[in-house]
Amino acid sequence: MMKILSSKKYTILYLDLDSFKSFNDTYGFREGDALIKETAQIISDVIMTNDNDPSFVGHIGGDDFIAVLPHHRYEELCNSIINRFEQAKLRFYSEVDLQNGYVKSTNRVGVLENVPLVSISIAVITNKRFSYETVEELSKAAAMVKQKCKAITKSVCICIEDPSEIR
């Protein structure tokens, strides 16, 4: 178990693309890769500024990213990421899919369904009101917040400052 030893302020953003599988299935891996690269560029552009120094941005894999900030001022950053993502994603869809607001895609059990356009979920964890003792504890909290984000079918940022709020 890895202990968290720092008492400095931090905010962790766990960013994930929703409905990405359907986008990839509809438009192909090349477009999917381009969307992931575009998302990475947006996150890096917003986070990696002097105001946020020192920060970290990483690609966990697939359509998941992480960012670590040395402060608790995440609201404006998250809104900027969401706004830029929402604008950028328009370039990746056909006019018909944009007008419909969904793509037709076969789900994992073979049923054709209307799947919302890709969106970005940002699960936010801070040490503002609660100190995490281990990386595992922090990861568990982030996963629970991410689950709350995914229940919403649009780009969203949700912050839980105390894991007892998640229940």
mmCIF file with all atom_site columns, C-alpha atoms in Angstrom:
data_model
loop_
_atom_site.group_PDB
_atom_site.id
_atom_site.type_symbol
_atom_site.label_atom_id
_atom_site.label_alt_id
_atom_site.label_comp_id
_atom_site.label_asym_id
_atom_site.label_entity_id
_atom_site.label_seq_id
_atom_site.pdbx_PDB_ins_code
_atom_site.Cartn_x
_atom_site.Cartn_y
_atom_site.Cartn_z
_atom_site.occupancy
_atom_site.B_iso_or_equiv
_atom_site.pdbx_formal_charge
_atom_site.auth_seq_id
_atom_site.auth_comp_id
_atom_site.auth_asym_id
_atom_site.auth_atom_id
_atom_site.pdbx_PDB_model_num
ATOM 1   C CA . MET A 1 1   ? 0.000   0.000  0.000   1.00 0.00 ? 1   MET A CA 1
ATOM 2   C CA . MET A 1 2   ? 1.460   3.334  -1.074  1.00 0.00 ? 2   MET A CA 1
ATOM 3   C CA . LYS A 1 3   ? 1.169   6.113  1.543   1.00 0.00 ? 3   LYS A CA 1
ATOM 4   C CA . ILE A 1 4   ? 0.494   9.739  0.655   1.00 0.00 ? 4   ILE A CA 1
ATOM 5   C CA . LEU A 1 5   ? 3.028   11.763 2.575   1.00 0.00 ? 5   LEU A CA 1
ATOM 6   C CA . SER A 1 6   ? 2.400   15.294 1.344   1.00 0.00 ? 6   SER A CA 1
ATOM 7   C CA . SER A 1 7   ? 0.324   17.751 3.328   1.00 0.00 ? 7   SER A CA 1
ATOM 8   C CA . LYS A 1 8   ? 0.383   20.315 0.502   1.00 0.00 ? 8   LYS A CA 1
ATOM 9   C CA . LYS A 1 9   ? -2.816  21.323 -1.319  1.00 0.00 ? 9   LYS A CA 1
ATOM 10  C CA . TYR A 1 10  ? -3.739  19.207 -4.308  1.00 0.00 ? 10  TYR A CA 1
ATOM 11  C CA . THR A 1 11  ? -6.600  18.512 -6.665  1.00 0.00 ? 11  THR A CA 1
ATOM 12  C CA . ILE A 1 12  ? -6.810  15.428 -8.835  1.00 0.00 ? 12  ILE A CA 1
ATOM 13  C CA . LEU A 1 13  ? -8.856  15.418 -12.019 1.00 0.00 ? 13  LEU A CA 1
ATOM 14  C CA . TYR A 1 14  ? -9.805  12.013 -13.406 1.00 0.00 ? 14  TYR A CA 1
ATOM 15  C CA . LEU A 1 15  ? -11.010 12.666 -16.953 1.00 0.00 ? 15  LEU A CA 1
ATOM 16  C CA . ASP A 1 16  ? -12.857 10.110 -19.043 1.00 0.00 ? 16  ASP A CA 1
ATOM 17  C CA . LEU A 1 17  ? -14.666 10.177 -22.385 1.00 0.00 ? 17  LEU A CA 1
ATOM 18  C CA . ASP A 1 18  ? -18.240 8.879  -22.270 1.00 0.00 ? 18  ASP A CA 1
ATOM 19  C CA . SER A 1 19  ? -19.764 7.046  -25.268 1.00 0.00 ? 19  SER A CA 1
ATOM 20  C CA . PHE A 1 20  ? -16.284 6.718  -26.767 1.00 0.00 ? 20  PHE A CA 1
ATOM 21  C CA . LYS A 1 21  ? -16.728 3.055  -27.750 1.00 0.00 ? 21  LYS A CA 1
ATOM 22  C CA . SER A 1 22  ? -19.722 3.950  -29.908 1.00 0.00 ? 22  SER A CA 1
ATOM 23  C CA . PHE A 1 23  ? -17.807 6.833  -31.479 1.00 0.00 ? 23  PHE A CA 1
ATOM 24  C CA . ASN A 1 24  ? -14.896 4.494  -32.239 1.00 0.00 ? 24  ASN A CA 1
ATOM 25  C CA . ASP A 1 25  ? -17.222 1.807  -33.630 1.00 0.00 ? 25  ASP A CA 1
ATOM 26  C CA . THR A 1 26  ? -18.993 4.363  -35.852 1.00 0.00 ? 26  THR A CA 1
ATOM 27  C CA . TYR A 1 27  ? -16.075 6.442  -37.109 1.00 0.00 ? 27  TYR A CA 1
ATOM 28  C CA . GLY A 1 28  ? -13.147 4.023  -36.832 1.00 0.00 ? 28  GLY A CA 1
ATOM 29  C CA . PHE A 1 29  ? -9.911  3.775  -34.871 1.00 0.00 ? 29  PHE A CA 1
ATOM 30  C CA . ARG A 1 30  ? -8.140  6.546  -36.786 1.00 0.00 ? 30  ARG A CA 1
ATOM 31  C CA . GLU A 1 31  ? -10.837 9.085  -35.840 1.00 0.00 ? 31  GLU A CA 1
ATOM 32  C CA . GLY A 1 32  ? -10.964 7.656  -32.320 1.00 0.00 ? 32  GLY A CA 1
ATOM 33  C CA . ASP A 1 33  ? -7.217  8.157  -31.965 1.00 0.00 ? 33  ASP A CA 1
ATOM 34  C CA . ALA A 1 34  ? -7.545  11.694 -33.346 1.00 0.00 ? 34  ALA A CA 1
ATOM 35  C CA . LEU A 1 35  ? -10.258 12.474 -30.777 1.00 0.00 ? 35  LEU A CA 1
ATOM 36  C CA . ILE A 1 36  ? -8.097  11.115 -27.952 1.00 0.00 ? 36  ILE A CA 1
ATOM 37  C CA . LYS A 1 37  ? -5.128  13.215 -29.149 1.00 0.00 ? 37  LYS A CA 1
ATOM 38  C CA . GLU A 1 38  ? -7.346  16.303 -29.395 1.00 0.00 ? 38  GLU A CA 1
ATOM 39  C CA . THR A 1 39  ? -8.626  15.667 -25.864 1.00 0.00 ? 39  THR A CA 1
ATOM 40  C CA . ALA A 1 40  ? -5.067  15.271 -24.557 1.00 0.00 ? 40  ALA A CA 1
ATOM 41  C CA . GLN A 1 41  ? -4.078  18.551 -26.222 1.00 0.00 ? 41  GLN A CA 1
ATOM 42  C CA . ILE A 1 42  ? -7.046  20.390 -24.681 1.00 0.00 ? 42  ILE A CA 1
ATOM 43  C CA . ILE A 1 43  ? -6.275  19.047 -21.200 1.00 0.00 ? 43  ILE A CA 1
ATOM 44  C CA . SER A 1 44  ? -2.572  19.917 -21.529 1.00 0.00 ? 44  SER A CA 1
ATOM 45  C CA . ASP A 1 45  ? -3.274  23.406 -22.888 1.00 0.00 ? 45  ASP A CA 1
ATOM 46  C CA . VAL A 1 46  ? -5.633  24.209 -20.022 1.00 0.00 ? 46  VAL A CA 1
ATOM 47  C CA . ILE A 1 47  ? -3.639  22.642 -17.168 1.00 0.00 ? 47  ILE A CA 1
ATOM 48  C CA . MET A 1 48  ? 0.007   23.181 -18.087 1.00 0.00 ? 48  MET A CA 1
ATOM 49  C CA . THR A 1 49  ? 0.222   26.931 -17.501 1.00 0.00 ? 49  THR A CA 1
ATOM 50  C CA . ASN A 1 50  ? 2.377   28.984 -15.143 1.00 0.00 ? 50  ASN A CA 1
ATOM 51  C CA . ASP A 1 51  ? -0.660  29.565 -12.919 1.00 0.00 ? 51  ASP A CA 1
ATOM 52  C CA . ASN A 1 52  ? -0.837  25.821 -12.264 1.00 0.00 ? 52  ASN A CA 1
ATOM 53  C CA . ASP A 1 53  ? 2.883   25.118 -11.928 1.00 0.00 ? 53  ASP A CA 1
ATOM 54  C CA . PRO A 1 54  ? 3.871   22.488 -10.904 1.00 0.00 ? 54  PRO A CA 1
ATOM 55  C CA . SER A 1 55  ? 1.126   20.321 -12.402 1.00 0.00 ? 55  SER A CA 1
ATOM 56  C CA . PHE A 1 56  ? 1.004   16.915 -13.986 1.00 0.00 ? 56  PHE A CA 1
ATOM 57  C CA . VAL A 1 57  ? -1.077  15.623 -16.896 1.00 0.00 ? 57  VAL A CA 1
ATOM 58  C CA . GLY A 1 58  ? -1.049  11.958 -17.846 1.00 0.00 ? 58  GLY A CA 1
ATOM 59  C CA . HIS A 1 59  ? -2.767  9.512  -20.172 1.00 0.00 ? 59  HIS A CA 1
ATOM 60  C CA . ILE A 1 60  ? -3.878  6.542  -18.097 1.00 0.00 ? 60  ILE A CA 1
ATOM 61  C CA . GLY A 1 61  ? -4.816  4.625  -21.231 1.00 0.00 ? 61  GLY A CA 1
ATOM 62  C CA . GLY A 1 62  ? -7.660  4.386  -23.709 1.00 0.00 ? 62  GLY A CA 1
ATOM 63  C CA . ASP A 1 63  ? -9.893  7.397  -23.142 1.00 0.00 ? 63  ASP A CA 1
ATOM 64  C CA . ASP A 1 64  ? -8.841  8.048  -19.511 1.00 0.00 ? 64  ASP A CA 1
ATOM 65  C CA . PHE A 1 65  ? -6.599  10.909 -18.365 1.00 0.00 ? 65  PHE A CA 1
ATOM 66  C CA . ILE A 1 66  ? -5.379  12.290 -15.055 1.00 0.00 ? 66  ILE A CA 1
ATOM 67  C CA . ALA A 1 67  ? -4.244  15.732 -13.980 1.00 0.00 ? 67  ALA A CA 1
ATOM 68  C CA . VAL A 1 68  ? -2.802  16.802 -10.642 1.00 0.00 ? 68  VAL A CA 1
ATOM 69  C CA . LEU A 1 69  ? -2.950  20.444 -9.574  1.00 0.00 ? 69  LEU A CA 1
ATOM 70  C CA . PRO A 1 70  ? -1.035  22.090 -6.699  1.00 0.00 ? 70  PRO A CA 1
ATOM 71  C CA . HIS A 1 71  ? -4.130  24.008 -5.516  1.00 0.00 ? 71  HIS A CA 1
ATOM 72  C CA . HIS A 1 72  ? -7.928  23.749 -5.135  1.00 0.00 ? 72  HIS A CA 1
ATOM 73  C CA . ARG A 1 73  ? -8.917  26.175 -7.923  1.00 0.00 ? 73  ARG A CA 1
ATOM 74  C CA . TYR A 1 74  ? -10.304 23.599 -10.344 1.00 0.00 ? 74  TYR A CA 1
ATOM 75  C CA . GLU A 1 75  ? -13.748 24.985 -11.323 1.00 0.00 ? 75  GLU A CA 1
ATOM 76  C CA . GLU A 1 76  ? -12.585 27.387 -14.037 1.00 0.00 ? 76  GLU A CA 1
ATOM 77  C CA . LEU A 1 77  ? -10.111 24.834 -15.391 1.00 0.00 ? 77  LEU A CA 1
ATOM 78  C CA . CYS A 1 78  ? -12.772 22.117 -15.625 1.00 0.00 ? 78  CYS A CA 1
ATOM 79  C CA . ASN A 1 79  ? -15.219 24.512 -17.297 1.00 0.00 ? 79  ASN A CA 1
ATOM 80  C CA . SER A 1 80  ? -12.545 25.488 -19.801 1.00 0.00 ? 80  SER A CA 1
ATOM 81  C CA . ILE A 1 81  ? -11.756 21.843 -20.604 1.00 0.00 ? 81  ILE A CA 1
ATOM 82  C CA . ILE A 1 82  ? -15.454 21.041 -21.033 1.00 0.00 ? 82  ILE A CA 1
ATOM 83  C CA . ASN A 1 83  ? -16.130 24.097 -23.228 1.00 0.00 ? 83  ASN A CA 1
ATOM 84  C CA . ARG A 1 84  ? -13.130 23.468 -25.458 1.00 0.00 ? 84  ARG A CA 1
ATOM 85  C CA . PHE A 1 85  ? -13.936 19.752 -25.717 1.00 0.00 ? 85  PHE A CA 1
ATOM 86  C CA . GLU A 1 86  ? -17.572 20.462 -26.631 1.00 0.00 ? 86  GLU A CA 1
ATOM 87  C CA . GLN A 1 87  ? -16.412 22.784 -29.436 1.00 0.00 ? 87  GLN A CA 1
ATOM 88  C CA . ALA A 1 88  ? -13.689 20.435 -30.691 1.00 0.00 ? 88  ALA A CA 1
ATOM 89  C CA . LYS A 1 89  ? -15.889 17.332 -30.815 1.00 0.00 ? 89  LYS A CA 1
ATOM 90  C CA . LEU A 1 90  ? -18.139 18.976 -33.412 1.00 0.00 ? 90  LEU A CA 1
ATOM 91  C CA . ARG A 1 91  ? -15.389 18.513 -36.022 1.00 0.00 ? 91  ARG A CA 1
ATOM 92  C CA . PHE A 1 92  ? -15.461 14.748 -35.502 1.00 0.00 ? 92  PHE A CA 1
ATOM 93  C CA . TYR A 1 93  ? -19.136 14.081 -36.294 1.00 0.00 ? 93  TYR A CA 1
ATOM 94  C CA . SER A 1 94  ? -21.194 14.046 -39.475 1.00 0.00 ? 94  SER A CA 1
ATOM 95  C CA . GLU A 1 95  ? -23.889 16.706 -39.860 1.00 0.00 ? 95  GLU A CA 1
ATOM 96  C CA . VAL A 1 96  ? -26.591 14.036 -39.512 1.00 0.00 ? 96  VAL A CA 1
ATOM 97  C CA . ASP A 1 97  ? -25.197 12.734 -36.213 1.00 0.00 ? 97  ASP A CA 1
ATOM 98  C CA . LEU A 1 98  ? -24.798 16.290 -34.893 1.00 0.00 ? 98  LEU A CA 1
ATOM 99  C CA . GLN A 1 99  ? -28.397 17.130 -35.824 1.00 0.00 ? 99  GLN A CA 1
ATOM 100 C CA . ASN A 1 100 ? -29.664 13.906 -34.244 1.00 0.00 ? 100 ASN A CA 1
ATOM 101 C CA . GLY A 1 101 ? -27.529 14.362 -31.128 1.00 0.00 ? 101 GLY A CA 1
ATOM 102 C CA . TYR A 1 102 ? -26.607 10.677 -31.177 1.00 0.00 ? 102 TYR A CA 1
ATOM 103 C CA . VAL A 1 103 ? -25.048 7.884  -33.233 1.00 0.00 ? 103 VAL A CA 1
ATOM 104 C CA . LYS A 1 104 ? -26.648 4.563  -33.997 1.00 0.00 ? 104 LYS A CA 1
ATOM 105 C CA . SER A 1 105 ? -24.460 1.863  -32.522 1.00 0.00 ? 105 SER A CA 1
ATOM 106 C CA . THR A 1 106 ? -24.687 -1.794 -31.640 1.00 0.00 ? 106 THR A CA 1
ATOM 107 C CA . ASN A 1 107 ? -24.200 -2.307 -27.904 1.00 0.00 ? 107 ASN A CA 1
ATOM 108 C CA . ARG A 1 108 ? -22.203 -5.120 -26.278 1.00 0.00 ? 108 ARG A CA 1
ATOM 109 C CA . VAL A 1 109 ? -25.158 -7.534 -26.495 1.00 0.00 ? 109 VAL A CA 1
ATOM 110 C CA . GLY A 1 110 ? -25.806 -6.847 -30.184 1.00 0.00 ? 110 GLY A CA 1
ATOM 111 C CA . VAL A 1 111 ? -28.759 -4.453 -29.881 1.00 0.00 ? 111 VAL A CA 1
ATOM 112 C CA . LEU A 1 112 ? -28.839 -1.360 -32.113 1.00 0.00 ? 112 LEU A CA 1
ATOM 113 C CA . GLU A 1 113 ? -29.398 1.762  -30.020 1.00 0.00 ? 113 GLU A CA 1
ATOM 114 C CA . ASN A 1 114 ? -29.108 5.541  -30.124 1.00 0.00 ? 114 ASN A CA 1
ATOM 115 C CA . VAL A 1 115 ? -25.991 6.491  -28.175 1.00 0.00 ? 115 VAL A CA 1
ATOM 116 C CA . PRO A 1 116 ? -25.397 10.107 -27.096 1.00 0.00 ? 116 PRO A CA 1
ATOM 117 C CA . LEU A 1 117 ? -22.513 12.001 -28.653 1.00 0.00 ? 117 LEU A CA 1
ATOM 118 C CA . VAL A 1 118 ? -19.211 11.638 -26.853 1.00 0.00 ? 118 VAL A CA 1
ATOM 119 C CA . SER A 1 119 ? -18.853 13.782 -23.738 1.00 0.00 ? 119 SER A CA 1
ATOM 120 C CA . ILE A 1 120 ? -16.186 14.288 -21.097 1.00 0.00 ? 120 ILE A CA 1
ATOM 121 C CA . SER A 1 121 ? -16.569 13.454 -17.421 1.00 0.00 ? 121 SER A CA 1
ATOM 122 C CA . ILE A 1 122 ? -14.248 15.061 -14.899 1.00 0.00 ? 122 ILE A CA 1
ATOM 123 C CA . ALA A 1 123 ? -14.177 13.454 -11.458 1.00 0.00 ? 123 ALA A CA 1
ATOM 124 C CA . VAL A 1 124 ? -12.500 15.813 -8.996  1.00 0.00 ? 124 VAL A CA 1
ATOM 125 C CA . ILE A 1 125 ? -10.871 14.840 -5.709  1.00 0.00 ? 125 ILE A CA 1
ATOM 126 C CA . THR A 1 126 ? -9.212  17.370 -3.407  1.00 0.00 ? 126 THR A CA 1
ATOM 127 C CA . ASN A 1 127 ? -7.570  17.300 -0.009  1.00 0.00 ? 127 ASN A CA 1
ATOM 128 C CA . LYS A 1 128 ? -9.374  20.502 0.970   1.00 0.00 ? 128 LYS A CA 1
ATOM 129 C CA . ARG A 1 129 ? -11.591 18.895 3.634   1.00 0.00 ? 129 ARG A CA 1
ATOM 130 C CA . PHE A 1 130 ? -10.280 15.335 3.776   1.00 0.00 ? 130 PHE A CA 1
ATOM 131 C CA . SER A 1 131 ? -6.766  13.876 3.804   1.00 0.00 ? 131 SER A CA 1
ATOM 132 C CA . TYR A 1 132 ? -6.305  10.632 1.933   1.00 0.00 ? 132 TYR A CA 1
ATOM 133 C CA . GLU A 1 133 ? -3.795  8.320  3.569   1.00 0.00 ? 133 GLU A CA 1
ATOM 134 C CA . THR A 1 134 ? -3.114  5.961  0.666   1.00 0.00 ? 134 THR A CA 1
ATOM 135 C CA . VAL A 1 135 ? -3.144  6.009  -3.119  1.00 0.00 ? 135 VAL A CA 1
ATOM 136 C CA . GLU A 1 136 ? -5.653  3.143  -3.007  1.00 0.00 ? 136 GLU A CA 1
ATOM 137 C CA . GLU A 1 137 ? -8.042  5.219  -0.885  1.00 0.00 ? 137 GLU A CA 1
ATOM 138 C CA . LEU A 1 138 ? -7.694  8.110  -3.314  1.00 0.00 ? 138 LEU A CA 1
ATOM 139 C CA . SER A 1 139 ? -8.237  5.836  -6.335  1.00 0.00 ? 139 SER A CA 1
ATOM 140 C CA . LYS A 1 140 ? -11.369 4.342  -4.803  1.00 0.00 ? 140 LYS A CA 1
ATOM 141 C CA . ALA A 1 141 ? -12.826 7.811  -4.167  1.00 0.00 ? 141 ALA A CA 1
ATOM 142 C CA . ALA A 1 142 ? -12.000 8.895  -7.738  1.00 0.00 ? 142 ALA A CA 1
ATOM 143 C CA . ALA A 1 143 ? -13.707 5.790  -9.154  1.00 0.00 ? 143 ALA A CA 1
ATOM 144 C CA . MET A 1 144 ? -16.847 6.504  -7.122  1.00 0.00 ? 144 MET A CA 1
ATOM 145 C CA . VAL A 1 145 ? -16.972 10.119 -8.322  1.00 0.00 ? 145 VAL A CA 1
ATOM 146 C CA . LYS A 1 146 ? -16.366 8.968  -11.906 1.00 0.00 ? 146 LYS A CA 1
ATOM 147 C CA . GLN A 1 147 ? -19.376 6.648  -11.567 1.00 0.00 ? 147 GLN A CA 1
ATOM 148 C CA . LYS A 1 148 ? -21.519 9.646  -10.530 1.00 0.00 ? 148 LYS A CA 1
ATOM 149 C CA . CYS A 1 149 ? -20.255 11.581 -13.565 1.00 0.00 ? 149 CYS A CA 1
ATOM 150 C CA . LYS A 1 150 ? -21.086 8.752  -15.955 1.00 0.00 ? 150 LYS A CA 1
ATOM 151 C CA . ALA A 1 151 ? -24.707 8.721  -14.742 1.00 0.00 ? 151 ALA A CA 1
ATOM 152 C CA . ILE A 1 152 ? -25.078 12.130 -16.432 1.00 0.00 ? 152 ILE A CA 1
ATOM 153 C CA . THR A 1 153 ? -25.330 12.057 -20.245 1.00 0.00 ? 153 THR A CA 1
ATOM 154 C CA . LYS A 1 154 ? -23.451 15.284 -20.953 1.00 0.00 ? 154 LYS A CA 1
ATOM 155 C CA . SER A 1 155 ? -20.025 16.716 -20.219 1.00 0.00 ? 155 SER A CA 1
ATOM 156 C CA . VAL A 1 156 ? -19.768 17.285 -16.497 1.00 0.00 ? 156 VAL A CA 1
ATOM 157 C CA . CYS A 1 157 ? -17.414 18.032 -13.624 1.00 0.00 ? 157 CYS A CA 1
ATOM 158 C CA . ILE A 1 158 ? -18.249 16.676 -10.178 1.00 0.00 ? 158 ILE A CA 1
ATOM 159 C CA . CYS A 1 159 ? -16.161 17.281 -7.079  1.00 0.00 ? 159 CYS A CA 1
ATOM 160 C CA . ILE A 1 160 ? -16.415 15.420 -3.823  1.00 0.00 ? 160 ILE A CA 1
ATOM 161 C CA . GLU A 1 161 ? -14.300 17.006 -1.127  1.00 0.00 ? 161 GLU A CA 1
ATOM 162 C CA . ASP A 1 162 ? -15.100 14.366 1.485   1.00 0.00 ? 162 ASP A CA 1
ATOM 163 C CA . PRO A 1 163 ? -15.622 10.685 0.558   1.00 0.00 ? 163 PRO A CA 1
ATOM 164 C CA . SER A 1 164 ? -18.425 10.376 3.108   1.00 0.00 ? 164 SER A CA 1
ATOM 165 C CA . GLU A 1 165 ? -20.475 12.618 0.737   1.00 0.00 ? 165 GLU A CA 1
ATOM 166 C CA . ILE A 1 166 ? -20.437 9.892  -1.935  1.00 0.00 ? 166 ILE A CA 1
ATOM 167 C CA . ARG A 1 167 ? -22.759 7.386  -0.293  1.00 0.00 ? 167 ARG A CA 1
#
